[in-house]
PDB file of C-alpha atoms in Angstrom:
ATOM      1  CA  MET A  18      14.583 -24.128  19.947  1.00 52.00           C
ATOM      2  CA  THR A  19      17.448 -21.357  18.892  1.00 56.00           C
ATOM      3  CA  SER A  20      17.604 -23.324  15.741  1.00 55.00           C
ATOM      4  CA  THR A  21      13.878 -23.677  15.132  1.00 56.00           C
ATOM      5  CA  SER A  22      13.503 -19.641  16.119  1.00 56.00           C
ATOM      6  CA  SER A  23      16.125 -18.780  13.466  1.00 58.00           C
ATOM      7  CA  ALA A  24      15.079 -20.861  11.163  1.00 56.00           C
ATOM      8  CA  GLY A  25      11.741 -19.107  11.411  1.00 54.00           C
ATOM      9  CA  SER A  26      13.113 -15.599  11.430  1.00 63.00           C
ATOM     10  CA  ASN A  27      15.042 -16.474   7.895  1.00 69.00           C
ATOM     11  CA  ARG A  28      11.935 -17.844   6.147  1.00 71.00           C
ATOM     12  CA  LEU A  29      10.340 -14.209   7.400  1.00 65.00           C
ATOM     13  CA  LEU A  30      13.246 -12.262   5.803  1.00 69.00           C
ATOM     14  CA  THR A  31      13.143 -14.343   2.800  1.00 74.00           C
ATOM     15  CA  LEU A  32       9.829 -13.779   2.445  1.00 68.00           C
ATOM     16  CA  TYR A  33       9.852 -10.152   3.066  1.00 72.00           C
ATOM     17  CA  LYS A  34      12.797  -9.580   0.889  1.00 72.00           C
ATOM     18  CA  SER A  35      10.757 -11.392  -2.122  1.00 81.00           C
ATOM     19  CA  SER A  36       8.259  -9.510  -4.284  1.00 82.00           C
ATOM     20  CA  ILE A  37       5.704 -11.938  -3.242  1.00 85.00           C
ATOM     21  CA  GLY A  38       6.026 -11.154   0.210  1.00 88.00           C
ATOM     22  CA  LYS A  39       6.148  -7.502  -0.473  1.00 89.00           C
ATOM     23  CA  LYS A  40       2.999  -7.878  -2.455  1.00 90.00           C
ATOM     24  CA  LEU A  41       1.589 -10.019   0.069  1.00 91.00           C
ATOM     25  CA  ILE A  42       2.462  -7.264   2.682  1.00 93.00           C
ATOM     26  CA  THR A  43       1.271  -4.224   0.550  1.00 94.00           C
ATOM     27  CA  GLY A  44      -2.352  -6.244  -0.068  1.00 93.00           C
ATOM     28  CA  LEU A  45      -2.779  -6.864   3.783  1.00 95.00           C
ATOM     29  CA  SER A  46      -2.228  -3.238   4.767  1.00 95.00           C
ATOM     30  CA  GLY A  47      -4.379  -2.028   1.597  1.00 95.00           C
ATOM     31  CA  LEU A  48      -7.016  -3.778   2.880  1.00 96.00           C
ATOM     32  CA  ALA A  49      -6.834  -2.923   6.300  1.00 96.00           C
ATOM     33  CA  LEU A  50      -6.853   0.958   4.992  1.00 97.00           C
ATOM     34  CA  VAL A  51      -9.712   0.154   2.707  1.00 97.00           C
ATOM     35  CA  THR A  52     -11.783  -0.970   5.907  1.00 97.00           C
ATOM     36  CA  PHE A  53     -10.953   2.675   7.259  1.00 97.00           C
ATOM     37  CA  VAL A  54     -11.643   4.332   4.608  1.00 97.00           C
ATOM     38  CA  ILE A  55     -15.619   2.695   4.391  1.00 97.00           C
ATOM     39  CA  ILE A  56     -15.725   3.077   8.115  1.00 96.00           C
ATOM     40  CA  HIS A  57     -14.841   6.656   7.891  1.00 96.00           C
ATOM     41  CA  MET A  58     -17.183   7.458   4.842  1.00 97.00           C
ATOM     42  CA  THR A  59     -20.038   5.608   6.769  1.00 96.00           C
ATOM     43  CA  GLY A  60     -19.361   8.584   9.397  1.00 96.00           C
ATOM     44  CA  ASN A  61     -19.353  11.545   7.051  1.00 96.00           C
ATOM     45  CA  PHE A  62     -23.294  10.369   5.888  1.00 97.00           C
ATOM     46  CA  VAL A  63     -23.741  11.445   9.646  1.00 97.00           C
ATOM     47  CA  LEU A  64     -23.691  15.382   8.602  1.00 97.00           C
ATOM     48  CA  LEU A  65     -26.123  14.361   5.823  1.00 96.00           C
ATOM     49  CA  VAL A  66     -29.049  13.806   8.502  1.00 96.00           C
ATOM     50  CA  SER A  67     -27.823  16.224  11.423  1.00 96.00           C
ATOM     51  CA  ALA A  68     -24.714  18.670  12.276  1.00 96.00           C
ATOM     52  CA  ASP A  69     -25.837  17.966  15.992  1.00 96.00           C
ATOM     53  CA  GLY A  70     -25.259  14.501  15.522  1.00 96.00           C
ATOM     54  CA  TYR A  71     -22.044  14.669  13.365  1.00 97.00           C
ATOM     55  CA  ASN A  72     -20.663  16.854  16.341  1.00 97.00           C
ATOM     56  CA  ARG A  73     -21.707  14.270  18.946  1.00 96.00           C
ATOM     57  CA  TYR A  74     -20.051  11.640  16.566  1.00 96.00           C
ATOM     58  CA  GLY A  75     -16.719  13.334  16.284  1.00 95.00           C
ATOM     59  CA  HIS A  76     -16.942  13.816  20.630  1.00 95.00           C
ATOM     60  CA  LEU A  77     -17.533  10.149  21.240  1.00 94.00           C
ATOM     61  CA  ILE A  78     -14.225   9.185  19.295  1.00 93.00           C
ATOM     62  CA  GLU A  79     -12.471  11.633  21.204  1.00 91.00           C
ATOM     63  CA  GLN A  80     -13.486  10.538  24.511  1.00 92.00           C
ATOM     64  CA  LEU A  81     -12.054   7.318  23.648  1.00 91.00           C
ATOM     65  CA  GLY A  82      -8.863   8.310  24.573  1.00 88.00           C
ATOM     66  CA  PRO A  83      -5.829   6.005  24.448  1.00 92.00           C
ATOM     67  CA  LEU A  84      -8.068   3.775  22.206  1.00 94.00           C
ATOM     68  CA  THR A  85      -8.209   6.251  19.697  1.00 93.00           C
ATOM     69  CA  TRP A  86      -4.805   7.082  20.297  1.00 93.00           C
ATOM     70  CA  LEU A  87      -3.643   3.010  19.608  1.00 95.00           C
ATOM     71  CA  ILE A  88      -6.194   3.392  16.360  1.00 94.00           C
ATOM     72  CA  GLU A  89      -4.614   5.946  14.820  1.00 94.00           C
ATOM     73  CA  LEU A  90      -1.068   4.416  16.000  1.00 96.00           C
ATOM     74  CA  GLY A  91      -2.605   1.807  14.221  1.00 96.00           C
ATOM     75  CA  LEU A  92      -3.612   2.980  11.018  1.00 96.00           C
ATOM     76  CA  LEU A  93      -0.306   5.580  10.605  1.00 96.00           C
ATOM     77  CA  GLY A  94       1.671   2.067  10.835  1.00 96.00           C
ATOM     78  CA  PHE A  95      -0.396   0.580   8.060  1.00 96.00           C
ATOM     79  CA  VAL A  96      -0.180   3.578   5.878  1.00 96.00           C
ATOM     80  CA  LEU A  97       3.702   3.480   6.371  1.00 96.00           C
ATOM     81  CA  ILE A  98       3.895  -0.161   5.512  1.00 95.00           C
ATOM     82  CA  HIS A  99       1.623   0.733   2.197  1.00 95.00           C
ATOM     83  CA  VAL A 100       3.945   3.198   0.887  1.00 95.00           C
ATOM     84  CA  VAL A 101       6.804   1.555   1.965  1.00 94.00           C
ATOM     85  CA  MET A 102       6.190  -1.594   0.220  1.00 92.00           C
ATOM     86  CA  GLY A 103       4.493   0.271  -2.347  1.00 92.00           C
ATOM     87  CA  ILE A 104       7.801   2.442  -3.251  1.00 92.00           C
ATOM     88  CA  GLN A 105       9.850  -0.662  -3.248  1.00 91.00           C
ATOM     89  CA  ILE A 106       7.478  -2.723  -5.724  1.00 89.00           C
ATOM     90  CA  PHE A 107       7.722  -0.040  -8.066  1.00 89.00           C
ATOM     91  CA  TRP A 108      11.372   0.654  -7.412  1.00 87.00           C
ATOM     92  CA  GLY A 109      12.069  -3.039  -8.025  1.00 83.00           C
ATOM     93  CA  ARG A 110      10.049  -3.139 -11.332  1.00 79.00           C
ATOM     94  CA  LEU A 111      12.041  -0.073 -12.420  1.00 80.00           C
ATOM     95  CA  ARG A 112      15.627  -1.579 -11.815  1.00 79.00           C
ATOM     96  CA  ALA A 113      14.109  -4.986 -13.146  1.00 75.00           C
ATOM     97  CA  ARG A 114      12.310  -3.406 -16.377  1.00 68.00           C
ATOM     98  CA  PRO A 115      14.166   0.122 -16.814  1.00 55.00           C
ATOM     99  CA  GLN A 116      13.086   0.988 -20.262  1.00 55.00           C
ATOM    100  CA  GLY A 117       9.315  -0.161 -19.678  1.00 49.00           C
ATOM    101  CA  TYR A 118       6.927  -1.397 -22.389  1.00 46.00           C
ATOM    102  CA  ALA A 119       5.425   0.681 -25.344  1.00 45.00           C
ATOM    103  CA  ILE A 120       2.693  -1.564 -25.514  1.00 44.00           C
ATOM    104  CA  TYR A 121       1.029  -3.527 -22.754  1.00 46.00           C
ATOM    105  CA  THR A 122      -0.071  -6.880 -24.270  1.00 49.00           C
ATOM    106  CA  SER A 123      -1.107 -10.102 -22.706  1.00 47.00           C
ATOM    107  CA  ALA A 124       0.304 -13.632 -22.903  1.00 47.00           C
ATOM    108  CA  GLY A 125      -2.752 -15.390 -24.444  1.00 49.00           C
ATOM    109  CA  THR A 126      -4.661 -14.919 -20.734  1.00 54.00           C
ATOM    110  CA  PRO A 127      -6.811 -12.158 -19.655  1.00 56.00           C
ATOM    111  CA  SER A 128      -4.961  -8.793 -18.921  1.00 58.00           C
ATOM    112  CA  TYR A 129      -5.577  -6.739 -16.388  1.00 67.00           C
ATOM    113  CA  GLN A 130      -3.070  -4.256 -17.085  1.00 73.00           C
ATOM    114  CA  SER A 131      -5.041  -0.752 -17.259  1.00 83.00           C
ATOM    115  CA  MET A 132      -4.456   3.116 -16.660  1.00 88.00           C
ATOM    116  CA  SER A 133      -4.795   1.823 -12.934  1.00 87.00           C
ATOM    117  CA  SER A 134      -2.467  -0.593 -12.264  1.00 86.00           C
ATOM    118  CA  ARG A 135       0.145   1.466 -14.453  1.00 88.00           C
ATOM    119  CA  SER A 136      -0.530   4.452 -12.002  1.00 91.00           C
ATOM    120  CA  MET A 137      -0.344   2.917  -8.648  1.00 93.00           C
ATOM    121  CA  ILE A 138       2.637   4.940  -7.329  1.00 93.00           C
ATOM    122  CA  ILE A 139       1.390   8.355  -8.799  1.00 94.00           C
ATOM    123  CA  THR A 140      -1.938   7.870  -7.515  1.00 96.00           C
ATOM    124  CA  GLY A 141      -0.475   6.613  -4.076  1.00 95.00           C
ATOM    125  CA  LEU A 142       1.740   9.868  -3.558  1.00 94.00           C
ATOM    126  CA  VAL A 143      -0.728  11.928  -4.452  1.00 96.00           C
ATOM    127  CA  LEU A 144      -3.478  10.232  -2.048  1.00 97.00           C
ATOM    128  CA  GLY A 145      -0.648  10.557   0.622  1.00 95.00           C
ATOM    129  CA  SER A 146      -0.002  14.071   0.213  1.00 96.00           C
ATOM    130  CA  PHE A 147      -3.808  14.754   0.574  1.00 96.00           C
ATOM    131  CA  LEU A 148      -3.764  12.761   3.755  1.00 96.00           C
ATOM    132  CA  VAL A 149      -1.525  15.122   5.396  1.00 96.00           C
ATOM    133  CA  TRP A 150      -3.157  18.063   4.203  1.00 96.00           C
ATOM    134  CA  HIS A 151      -6.599  16.401   5.325  1.00 96.00           C
ATOM    135  CA  LEU A 152      -5.164  15.821   8.664  1.00 95.00           C
ATOM    136  CA  LEU A 153      -4.177  19.522   8.866  1.00 96.00           C
ATOM    137  CA  THR A 154      -7.122  21.218   7.719  1.00 96.00           C
ATOM    138  CA  PHE A 155      -9.590  18.978   9.835  1.00 95.00           C
ATOM    139  CA  LYS A 156      -8.326  17.107  13.014  1.00 93.00           C
ATOM    140  CA  PHE A 157      -5.517  19.611  13.592  1.00 94.00           C
ATOM    141  CA  GLY A 158      -7.531  22.797  12.124  1.00 92.00           C
ATOM    142  CA  VAL A 159      -9.858  25.710  13.486  1.00 94.00           C
ATOM    143  CA  ARG A 160     -11.270  24.537  16.847  1.00 94.00           C
ATOM    144  CA  TYR A 161     -14.789  25.872  17.007  1.00 96.00           C
ATOM    145  CA  THR A 162     -16.817  24.673  20.028  1.00 96.00           C
ATOM    146  CA  VAL A 163     -20.597  24.354  20.168  1.00 95.00           C
ATOM    147  CA  PRO A 164     -21.662  27.030  22.023  1.00 93.00           C
ATOM    148  CA  GLY A 165     -22.297  26.368  25.748  1.00 90.00           C
ATOM    149  CA  SER A 166     -20.287  23.273  25.554  1.00 92.00           C
ATOM    150  CA  ASP A 167     -16.753  21.591  25.188  1.00 91.00           C
ATOM    151  CA  ILE A 168     -17.906  19.814  22.404  1.00 95.00           C
ATOM    152  CA  ARG A 169     -16.010  20.127  18.638  1.00 96.00           C
ATOM    153  CA  ASP A 170     -18.036  22.147  16.186  1.00 97.00           C
ATOM    154  CA  LEU A 171     -16.553  19.971  13.695  1.00 97.00           C
ATOM    155  CA  SER A 172     -19.697  20.524  11.325  1.00 97.00           C
ATOM    156  CA  ARG A 173     -18.891  24.101  11.195  1.00 97.00           C
ATOM    157  CA  LEU A 174     -15.055  23.326   9.929  1.00 97.00           C
ATOM    158  CA  VAL A 175     -16.502  21.091   7.354  1.00 98.00           C
ATOM    159  CA  ILE A 176     -18.993  23.235   5.574  1.00 97.00           C
ATOM    160  CA  GLU A 177     -16.950  26.214   5.446  1.00 97.00           C
ATOM    161  CA  LYS A 178     -14.362  24.306   3.903  1.00 97.00           C
ATOM    162  CA  PHE A 179     -16.308  22.476   1.118  1.00 98.00           C
ATOM    163  CA  GLN A 180     -17.749  25.982   0.124  1.00 97.00           C
ATOM    164  CA  GLN A 181     -14.747  26.970  -0.862  1.00 97.00           C
ATOM    165  CA  PRO A 182     -14.615  26.308  -5.045  1.00 97.00           C
ATOM    166  CA  PHE A 183     -11.064  25.450  -4.881  1.00 96.00           C
ATOM    167  CA  TYR A 184     -11.104  22.803  -1.525  1.00 96.00           C
ATOM    168  CA  LEU A 185     -14.272  21.276  -3.854  1.00 97.00           C
ATOM    169  CA  ILE A 186     -12.597  20.886  -6.855  1.00 97.00           C
ATOM    170  CA  SER A 187      -8.962  19.286  -5.198  1.00 97.00           C
ATOM    171  CA  TYR A 188     -11.639  16.927  -2.944  1.00 98.00           C
ATOM    172  CA  ILE A 189     -13.179  15.440  -5.954  1.00 98.00           C
ATOM    173  CA  GLY A 190      -9.832  15.431  -8.144  1.00 97.00           C
ATOM    174  CA  VAL A 191      -8.413  13.564  -5.017  1.00 98.00           C
ATOM    175  CA  MET A 192     -11.303  11.005  -4.935  1.00 98.00           C
ATOM    176  CA  VAL A 193     -11.232  10.239  -8.927  1.00 98.00           C
ATOM    177  CA  MET A 194      -7.429   9.097  -7.826  1.00 97.00           C
ATOM    178  CA  LEU A 195      -8.809   7.081  -5.272  1.00 98.00           C
ATOM    179  CA  ALA A 196     -11.447   5.418  -7.511  1.00 97.00           C
ATOM    180  CA  SER A 197      -8.218   4.462  -9.664  1.00 97.00           C
ATOM    181  CA  HIS A 198      -6.015   3.356  -6.986  1.00 97.00           C
ATOM    182  CA  LEU A 199      -8.664   0.933  -5.074  1.00 97.00           C
ATOM    183  CA  ARG A 200     -10.021  -0.031  -8.701  1.00 95.00           C
ATOM    184  CA  HIS A 201      -6.528  -1.848  -9.285  1.00 94.00           C
ATOM    185  CA  GLY A 202      -5.845  -2.052  -5.189  1.00 94.00           C
ATOM    186  CA  ILE A 203      -8.432  -3.978  -4.259  1.00 95.00           C
ATOM    187  CA  TRP A 204      -8.374  -6.894  -6.924  1.00 93.00           C
ATOM    188  CA  SER A 205      -4.202  -7.072  -6.868  1.00 92.00           C
ATOM    189  CA  ALA A 206      -5.051  -7.263  -2.682  1.00 93.00           C
ATOM    190  CA  PHE A 207      -6.531 -10.643  -3.302  1.00 94.00           C
ATOM    191  CA  GLN A 208      -4.742 -11.295  -6.009  1.00 91.00           C
ATOM    192  CA  SER A 209      -1.480 -11.610  -4.074  1.00 88.00           C
ATOM    193  CA  LEU A 210      -3.517 -13.774  -1.097  1.00 88.00           C
ATOM    194  CA  GLY A 211      -3.990 -16.275  -3.374  1.00 88.00           C
ATOM    195  CA  ALA A 212      -7.602 -15.939  -3.059  1.00 88.00           C
ATOM    196  CA  LEU A 213      -8.421 -16.064  -6.822  1.00 87.00           C
ATOM    197  CA  ASN A 214      -8.470 -18.434  -9.458  1.00 88.00           C
ATOM    198  CA  ALA A 215      -9.769 -18.247 -13.036  1.00 89.00           C
ATOM    199  CA  THR A 216     -12.966 -18.263 -12.463  1.00 91.00           C
ATOM    200  CA  LEU A 217     -13.231 -15.935  -9.222  1.00 90.00           C
ATOM    201  CA  ARG A 218     -10.139 -13.207 -10.938  1.00 91.00           C
ATOM    202  CA  PRO A 219     -12.823 -11.409 -13.956  1.00 91.00           C
ATOM    203  CA  ILE A 220     -15.805 -11.223 -10.704  1.00 93.00           C
ATOM    204  CA  MET A 221     -13.179  -9.804  -8.279  1.00 93.00           C
ATOM    205  CA  TYR A 222     -12.026  -7.130 -11.204  1.00 92.00           C
ATOM    206  CA  GLY A 223     -15.488  -6.038 -11.753  1.00 94.00           C
ATOM    207  CA  THR A 224     -16.343  -5.953  -8.328  1.00 95.00           C
ATOM    208  CA  SER A 225     -13.020  -3.885  -7.138  1.00 96.00           C
ATOM    209  CA  PHE A 226     -14.119  -1.487  -9.947  1.00 96.00           C
ATOM    210  CA  ILE A 227     -17.741  -0.853  -8.761  1.00 97.00           C
ATOM    211  CA  LEU A 228     -16.292  -0.531  -4.866  1.00 97.00           C
ATOM    212  CA  ALA A 229     -13.666   1.791  -6.053  1.00 98.00           C
ATOM    213  CA  ILE A 230     -16.621   3.546  -7.994  1.00 98.00           C
ATOM    214  CA  GLY A 231     -18.682   3.508  -4.788  1.00 98.00           C
ATOM    215  CA  ILE A 232     -16.515   4.489  -2.191  1.00 98.00           C
ATOM    216  CA  ALA A 233     -15.508   7.840  -4.587  1.00 98.00           C
ATOM    217  CA  LEU A 234     -19.073   8.862  -4.908  1.00 98.00           C
ATOM    218  CA  GLY A 235     -19.908   8.069  -1.379  1.00 98.00           C
ATOM    219  CA  PHE A 236     -17.016  10.616  -0.155  1.00 98.00           C
ATOM    220  CA  ILE A 237     -18.326  13.325  -2.766  1.00 98.00           C
ATOM    221  CA  VAL A 238     -21.687  13.485  -1.959  1.00 98.00           C
ATOM    222  CA  LEU A 239     -20.939  15.126   1.270  1.00 97.00           C
ATOM    223  CA  PRO A 240     -19.054  17.966  -0.250  1.00 97.00           C
ATOM    224  CA  LEU A 241     -21.342  18.505  -2.823  1.00 97.00           C
ATOM    225  CA  ALA A 242     -24.236  18.752  -1.018  1.00 97.00           C
ATOM    226  CA  ILE A 243     -22.611  21.371   1.457  1.00 98.00           C
ATOM    227  CA  TYR A 244     -21.243  23.707  -1.578  1.00 97.00           C
ATOM    228  CA  LEU A 245     -24.787  23.389  -3.521  1.00 96.00           C
ATOM    229  CA  GLY A 246     -26.428  24.684  -0.242  1.00 95.00           C
ATOM    230  CA  LEU A 247     -28.040  21.656   0.661  1.00 94.00           C
ATOM    231  CA  ILE A 248     -26.270  21.370   3.870  1.00 92.00           C
ATOM    232  CA  THR A 249     -25.657  24.717   6.210  1.00 84.00           C
TER     233      THR A 249
END
């Protein structure tokens, strides 16, 4: 029993140390984060309809108590795993090919090298830095309350921030980075999981591009509506 368990642990350790294993872990954690991003974007749409509904939506999440904490800890775990694996993959490529290539070419098959794929480490670090700023601003920022209630008036804070040109422009810039990261990341995740063949590969590549643009635009709609005075 012990030898079987030890052999299983050794196989897992070998997989983790391999480039394939790291890409697999990065892909799985990335898909989990994409799922959260889509849910978060959908929640933002509530403010387009009703400020009161948005505040109640945020209050409901707070009232989940321990469940919310568990979800947040899980998300933090996915973020840390994704960042660590991404950095290790990038560092491994640097050591294997310190000079890089001046020209990116394909060895007889369709190439999926792009600016998005080559800038993953940069966009990833920008997104990580933005996440900290975003949390400090909204989750841990000023706590307004709805008059006569203990419900947090999160809509007021969101509207205040996106009425500021600097915050709006910065946010849109980060969403462009998000689109770039997702364009390659979603496709690469399915590729790492072995879910793509020669037929599905170009289809998923195009689908990833559409999803990336759609998600970025979905996040940009609310800030623009606020800045243009459509939501006050």
